[in-house]
JSON list of C-alpha atoms in Angstrom, two decimals:
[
{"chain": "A", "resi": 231, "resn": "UNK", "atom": "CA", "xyz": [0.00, 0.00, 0.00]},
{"chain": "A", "resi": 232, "resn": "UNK", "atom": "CA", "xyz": [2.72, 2.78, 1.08]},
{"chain": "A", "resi": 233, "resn": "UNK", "atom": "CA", "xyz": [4.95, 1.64, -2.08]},
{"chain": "A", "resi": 234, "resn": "UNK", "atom": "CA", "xyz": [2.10, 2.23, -4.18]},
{"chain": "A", "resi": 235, "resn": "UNK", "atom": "CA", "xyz": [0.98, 5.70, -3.07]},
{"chain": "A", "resi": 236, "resn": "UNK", "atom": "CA", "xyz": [4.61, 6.73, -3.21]},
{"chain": "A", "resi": 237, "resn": "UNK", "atom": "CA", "xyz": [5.06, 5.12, -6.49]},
{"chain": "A", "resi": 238, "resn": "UNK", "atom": "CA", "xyz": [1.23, 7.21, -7.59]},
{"chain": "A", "resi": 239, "resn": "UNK", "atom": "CA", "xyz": [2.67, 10.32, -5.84]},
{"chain": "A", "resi": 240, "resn": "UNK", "atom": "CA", "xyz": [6.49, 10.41, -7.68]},
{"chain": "A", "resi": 241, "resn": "UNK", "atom": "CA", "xyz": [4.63, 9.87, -10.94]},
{"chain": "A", "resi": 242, "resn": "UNK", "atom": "CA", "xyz": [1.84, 12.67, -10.75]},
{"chain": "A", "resi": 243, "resn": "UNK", "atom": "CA", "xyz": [5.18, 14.90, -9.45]},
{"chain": "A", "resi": 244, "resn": "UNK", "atom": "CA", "xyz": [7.07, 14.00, -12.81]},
{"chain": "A", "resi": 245, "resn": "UNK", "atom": "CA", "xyz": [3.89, 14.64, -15.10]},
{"chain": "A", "resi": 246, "resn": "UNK", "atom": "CA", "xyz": [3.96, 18.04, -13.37]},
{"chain": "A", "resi": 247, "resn": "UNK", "atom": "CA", "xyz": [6.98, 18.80, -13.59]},
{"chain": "A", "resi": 248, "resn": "UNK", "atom": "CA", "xyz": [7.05, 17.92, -17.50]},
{"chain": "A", "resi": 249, "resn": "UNK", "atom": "CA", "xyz": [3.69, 19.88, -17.84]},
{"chain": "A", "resi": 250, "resn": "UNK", "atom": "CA", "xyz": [4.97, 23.22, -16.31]},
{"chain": "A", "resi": 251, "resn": "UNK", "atom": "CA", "xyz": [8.44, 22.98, -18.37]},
{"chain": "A", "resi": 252, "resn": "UNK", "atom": "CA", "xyz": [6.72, 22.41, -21.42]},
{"chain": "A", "resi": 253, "resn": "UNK", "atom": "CA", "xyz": [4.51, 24.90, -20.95]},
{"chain": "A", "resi": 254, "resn": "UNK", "atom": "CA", "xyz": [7.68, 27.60, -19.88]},
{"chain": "A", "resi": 255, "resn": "UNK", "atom": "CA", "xyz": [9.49, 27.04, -23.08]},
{"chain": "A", "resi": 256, "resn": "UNK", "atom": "CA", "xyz": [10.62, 30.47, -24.22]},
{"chain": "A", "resi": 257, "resn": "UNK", "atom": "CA", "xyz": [10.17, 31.84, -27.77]},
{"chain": "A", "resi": 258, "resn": "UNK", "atom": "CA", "xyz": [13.96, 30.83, -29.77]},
{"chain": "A", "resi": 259, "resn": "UNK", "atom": "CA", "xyz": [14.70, 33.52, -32.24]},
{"chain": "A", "resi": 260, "resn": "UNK", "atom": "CA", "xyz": [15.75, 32.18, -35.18]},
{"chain": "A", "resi": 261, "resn": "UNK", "atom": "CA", "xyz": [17.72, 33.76, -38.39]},
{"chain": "A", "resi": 262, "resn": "UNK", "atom": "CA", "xyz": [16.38, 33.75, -42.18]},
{"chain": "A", "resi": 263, "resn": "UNK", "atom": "CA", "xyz": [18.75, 35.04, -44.70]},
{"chain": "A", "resi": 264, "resn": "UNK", "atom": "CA", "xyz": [16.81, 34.94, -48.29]},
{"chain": "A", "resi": 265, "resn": "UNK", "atom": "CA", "xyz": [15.00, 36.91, -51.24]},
{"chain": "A", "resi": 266, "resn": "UNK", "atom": "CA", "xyz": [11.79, 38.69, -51.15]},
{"chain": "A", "resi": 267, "resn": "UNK", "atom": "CA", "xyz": [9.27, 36.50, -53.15]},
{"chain": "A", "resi": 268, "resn": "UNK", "atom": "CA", "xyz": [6.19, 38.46, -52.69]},
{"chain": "A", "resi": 269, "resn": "UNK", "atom": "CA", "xyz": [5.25, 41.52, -50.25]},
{"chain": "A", "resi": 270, "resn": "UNK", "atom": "CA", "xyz": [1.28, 41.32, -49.29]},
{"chain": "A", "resi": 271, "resn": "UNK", "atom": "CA", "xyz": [-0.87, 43.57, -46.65]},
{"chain": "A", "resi": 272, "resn": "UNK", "atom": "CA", "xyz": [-3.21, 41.51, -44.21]},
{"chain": "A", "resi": 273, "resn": "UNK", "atom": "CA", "xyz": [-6.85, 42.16, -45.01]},
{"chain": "A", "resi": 274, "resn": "UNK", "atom": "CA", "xyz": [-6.80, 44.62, -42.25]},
{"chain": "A", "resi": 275, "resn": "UNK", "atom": "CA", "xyz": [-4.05, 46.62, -43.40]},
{"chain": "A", "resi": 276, "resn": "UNK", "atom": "CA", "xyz": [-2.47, 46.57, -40.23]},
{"chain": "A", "resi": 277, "resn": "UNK", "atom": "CA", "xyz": [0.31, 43.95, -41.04]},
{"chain": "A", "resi": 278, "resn": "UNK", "atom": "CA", "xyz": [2.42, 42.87, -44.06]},
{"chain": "A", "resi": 279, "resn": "UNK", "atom": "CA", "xyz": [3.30, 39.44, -44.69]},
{"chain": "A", "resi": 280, "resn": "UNK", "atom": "CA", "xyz": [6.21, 38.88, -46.91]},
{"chain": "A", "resi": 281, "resn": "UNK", "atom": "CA", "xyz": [7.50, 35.97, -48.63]},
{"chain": "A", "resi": 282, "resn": "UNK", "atom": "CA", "xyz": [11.30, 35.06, -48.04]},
{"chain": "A", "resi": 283, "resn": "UNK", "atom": "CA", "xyz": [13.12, 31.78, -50.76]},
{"chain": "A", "resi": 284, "resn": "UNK", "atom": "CA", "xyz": [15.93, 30.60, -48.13]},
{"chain": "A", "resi": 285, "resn": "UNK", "atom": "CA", "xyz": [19.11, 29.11, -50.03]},
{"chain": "A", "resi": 286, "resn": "UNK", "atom": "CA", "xyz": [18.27, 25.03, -50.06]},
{"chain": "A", "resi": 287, "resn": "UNK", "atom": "CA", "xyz": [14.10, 25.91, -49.72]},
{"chain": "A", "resi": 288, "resn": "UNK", "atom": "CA", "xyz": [12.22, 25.19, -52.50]},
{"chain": "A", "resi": 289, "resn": "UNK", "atom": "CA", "xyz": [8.71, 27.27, -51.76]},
{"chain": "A", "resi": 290, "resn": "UNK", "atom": "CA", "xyz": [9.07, 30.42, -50.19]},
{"chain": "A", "resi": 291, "resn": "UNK", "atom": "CA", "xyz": [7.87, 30.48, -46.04]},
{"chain": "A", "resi": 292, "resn": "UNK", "atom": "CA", "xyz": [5.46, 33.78, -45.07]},
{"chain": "A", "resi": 293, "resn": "UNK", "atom": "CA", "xyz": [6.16, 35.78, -42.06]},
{"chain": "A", "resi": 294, "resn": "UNK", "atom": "CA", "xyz": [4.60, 38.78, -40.53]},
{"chain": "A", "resi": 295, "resn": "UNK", "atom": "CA", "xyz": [5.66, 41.38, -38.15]},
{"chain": "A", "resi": 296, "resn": "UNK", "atom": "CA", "xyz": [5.56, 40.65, -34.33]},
{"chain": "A", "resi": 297, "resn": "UNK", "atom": "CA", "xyz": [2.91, 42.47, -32.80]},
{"chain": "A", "resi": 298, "resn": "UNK", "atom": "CA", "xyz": [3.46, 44.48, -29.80]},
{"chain": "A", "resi": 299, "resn": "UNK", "atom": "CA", "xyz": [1.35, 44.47, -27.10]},
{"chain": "A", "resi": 300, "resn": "UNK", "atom": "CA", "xyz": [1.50, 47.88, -25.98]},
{"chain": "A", "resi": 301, "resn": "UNK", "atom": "CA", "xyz": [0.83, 49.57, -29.16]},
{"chain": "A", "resi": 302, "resn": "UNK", "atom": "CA", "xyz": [-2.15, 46.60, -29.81]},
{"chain": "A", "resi": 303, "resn": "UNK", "atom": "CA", "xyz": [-0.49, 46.70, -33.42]},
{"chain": "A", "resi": 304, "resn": "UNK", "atom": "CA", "xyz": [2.84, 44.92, -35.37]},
{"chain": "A", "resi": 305, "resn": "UNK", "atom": "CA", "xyz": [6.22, 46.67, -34.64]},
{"chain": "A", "resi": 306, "resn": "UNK", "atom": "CA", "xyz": [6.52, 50.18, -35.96]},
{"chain": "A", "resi": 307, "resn": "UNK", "atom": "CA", "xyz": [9.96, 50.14, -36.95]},
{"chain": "A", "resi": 308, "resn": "UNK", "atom": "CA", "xyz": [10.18, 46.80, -38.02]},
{"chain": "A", "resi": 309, "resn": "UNK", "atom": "CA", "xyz": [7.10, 46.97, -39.83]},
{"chain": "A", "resi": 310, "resn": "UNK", "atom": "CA", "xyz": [8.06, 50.40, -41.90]},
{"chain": "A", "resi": 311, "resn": "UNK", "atom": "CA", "xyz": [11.46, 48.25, -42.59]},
{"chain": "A", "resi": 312, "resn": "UNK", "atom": "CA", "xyz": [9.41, 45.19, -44.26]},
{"chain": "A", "resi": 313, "resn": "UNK", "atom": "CA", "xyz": [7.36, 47.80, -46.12]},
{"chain": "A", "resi": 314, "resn": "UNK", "atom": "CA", "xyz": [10.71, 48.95, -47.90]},
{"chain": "A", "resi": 315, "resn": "UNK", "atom": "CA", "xyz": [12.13, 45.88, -49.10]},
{"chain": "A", "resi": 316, "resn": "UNK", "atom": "CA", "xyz": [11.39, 45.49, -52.88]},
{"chain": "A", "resi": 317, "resn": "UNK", "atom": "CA", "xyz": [10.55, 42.25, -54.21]},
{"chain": "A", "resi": 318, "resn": "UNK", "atom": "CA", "xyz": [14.02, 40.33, -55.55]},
{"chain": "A", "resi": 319, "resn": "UNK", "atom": "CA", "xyz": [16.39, 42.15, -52.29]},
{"chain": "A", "resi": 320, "resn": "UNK", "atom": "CA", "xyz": [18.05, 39.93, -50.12]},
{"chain": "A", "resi": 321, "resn": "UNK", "atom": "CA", "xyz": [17.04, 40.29, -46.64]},
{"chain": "A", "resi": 322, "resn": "UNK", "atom": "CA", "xyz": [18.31, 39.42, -43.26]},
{"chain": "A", "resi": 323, "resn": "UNK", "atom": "CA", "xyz": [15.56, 38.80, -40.31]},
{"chain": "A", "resi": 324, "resn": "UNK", "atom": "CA", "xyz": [15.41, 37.24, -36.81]},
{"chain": "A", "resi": 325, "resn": "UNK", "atom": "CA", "xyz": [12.14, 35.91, -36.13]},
{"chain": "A", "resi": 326, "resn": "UNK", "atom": "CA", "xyz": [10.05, 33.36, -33.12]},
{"chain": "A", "resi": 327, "resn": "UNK", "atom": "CA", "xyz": [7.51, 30.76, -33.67]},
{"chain": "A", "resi": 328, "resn": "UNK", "atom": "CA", "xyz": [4.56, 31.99, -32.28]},
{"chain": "A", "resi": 329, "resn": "UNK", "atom": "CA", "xyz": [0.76, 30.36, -32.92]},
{"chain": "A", "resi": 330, "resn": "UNK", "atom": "CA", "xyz": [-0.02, 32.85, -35.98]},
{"chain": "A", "resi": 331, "resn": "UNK", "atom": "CA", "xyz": [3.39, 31.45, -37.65]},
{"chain": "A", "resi": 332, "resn": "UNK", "atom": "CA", "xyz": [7.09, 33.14, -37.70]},
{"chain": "A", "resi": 333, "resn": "UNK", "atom": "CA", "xyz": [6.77, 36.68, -36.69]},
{"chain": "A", "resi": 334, "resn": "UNK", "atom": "CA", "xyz": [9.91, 38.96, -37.37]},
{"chain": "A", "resi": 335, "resn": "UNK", "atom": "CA", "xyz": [11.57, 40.67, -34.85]},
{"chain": "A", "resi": 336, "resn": "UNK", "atom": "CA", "xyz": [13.90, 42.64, -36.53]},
{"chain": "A", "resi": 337, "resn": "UNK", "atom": "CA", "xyz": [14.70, 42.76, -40.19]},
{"chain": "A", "resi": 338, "resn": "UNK", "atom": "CA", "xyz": [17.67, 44.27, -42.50]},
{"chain": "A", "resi": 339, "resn": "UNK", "atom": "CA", "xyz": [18.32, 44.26, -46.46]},
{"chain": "A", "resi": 340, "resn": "UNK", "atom": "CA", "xyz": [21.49, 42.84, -47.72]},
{"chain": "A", "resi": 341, "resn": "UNK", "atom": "CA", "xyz": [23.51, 45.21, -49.82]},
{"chain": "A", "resi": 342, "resn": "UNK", "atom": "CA", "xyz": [25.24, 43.59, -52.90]},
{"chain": "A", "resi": 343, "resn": "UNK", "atom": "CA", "xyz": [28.84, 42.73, -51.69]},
{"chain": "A", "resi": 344, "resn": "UNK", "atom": "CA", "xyz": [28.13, 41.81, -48.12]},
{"chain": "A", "resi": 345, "resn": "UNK", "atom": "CA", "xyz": [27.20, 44.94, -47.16]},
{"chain": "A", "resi": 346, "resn": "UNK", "atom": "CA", "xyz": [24.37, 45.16, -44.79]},
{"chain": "A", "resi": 347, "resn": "UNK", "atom": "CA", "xyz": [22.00, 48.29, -44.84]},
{"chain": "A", "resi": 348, "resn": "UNK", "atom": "CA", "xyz": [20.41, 48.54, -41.27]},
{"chain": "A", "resi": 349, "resn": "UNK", "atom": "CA", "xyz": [16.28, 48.70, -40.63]},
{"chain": "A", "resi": 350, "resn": "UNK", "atom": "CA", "xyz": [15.51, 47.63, -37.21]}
]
């Protein structure tokens, strides 16, 4: 009987413990280097979501600006920045996974020649 409930309790401890670092997992930023495919306001008008062709991809992957909180609306500055990249630039972005898809967090267009021209 006592190995039992201490067998019962150390198992219900573990499934919690699992549960509350699964759910605690922080957002990984991640970094897409790639051409512009296609540029495309949400129905709102609010957001843009832009197409980016990684090297080794074979479709293009949409992402949209991260949306702040505090403003109740996508990035500002990141948002302007996604607004100027033309269609065939190669751009530089760190993005998370979040449950709408990859948002950016900030976002830069590649000069020709390694240059980078800044737009955070």
């Amino acid at each position: 009987m006592l190995r039992t409930n201490v067998a019962m309790t150390m198992t219900v401890g573990l499934l919690v413990l699992c549960g509350l670092s699964h759910g605690q997992e922080s957002k990984k930023p991640f970094t897409v280097i790639g051409e512009v495919k296609a540029q495309k306001e949400t129905k709102d008008r609010k957001n843009t979501l832009i197409d980016v062709l990684a090297p080794g991809e074979e479709k293009a992957r949409s992402y949209h600006v991260m949306y702040d909180p505090k403003i109740k609306g996508p990035v500002a500055s990141v948002l302007a920045a996604v607004r100027a990249a033309k269609v065939g630039e190669r751009v530089e972005m760190e993005c998370v996974q979040t449950n709408h898809g990859p948002a950016i967090t900030t976002f830069r267009v590649l000069k020709k020649g390694g240059d980078t021209k800044d737009k955070k």
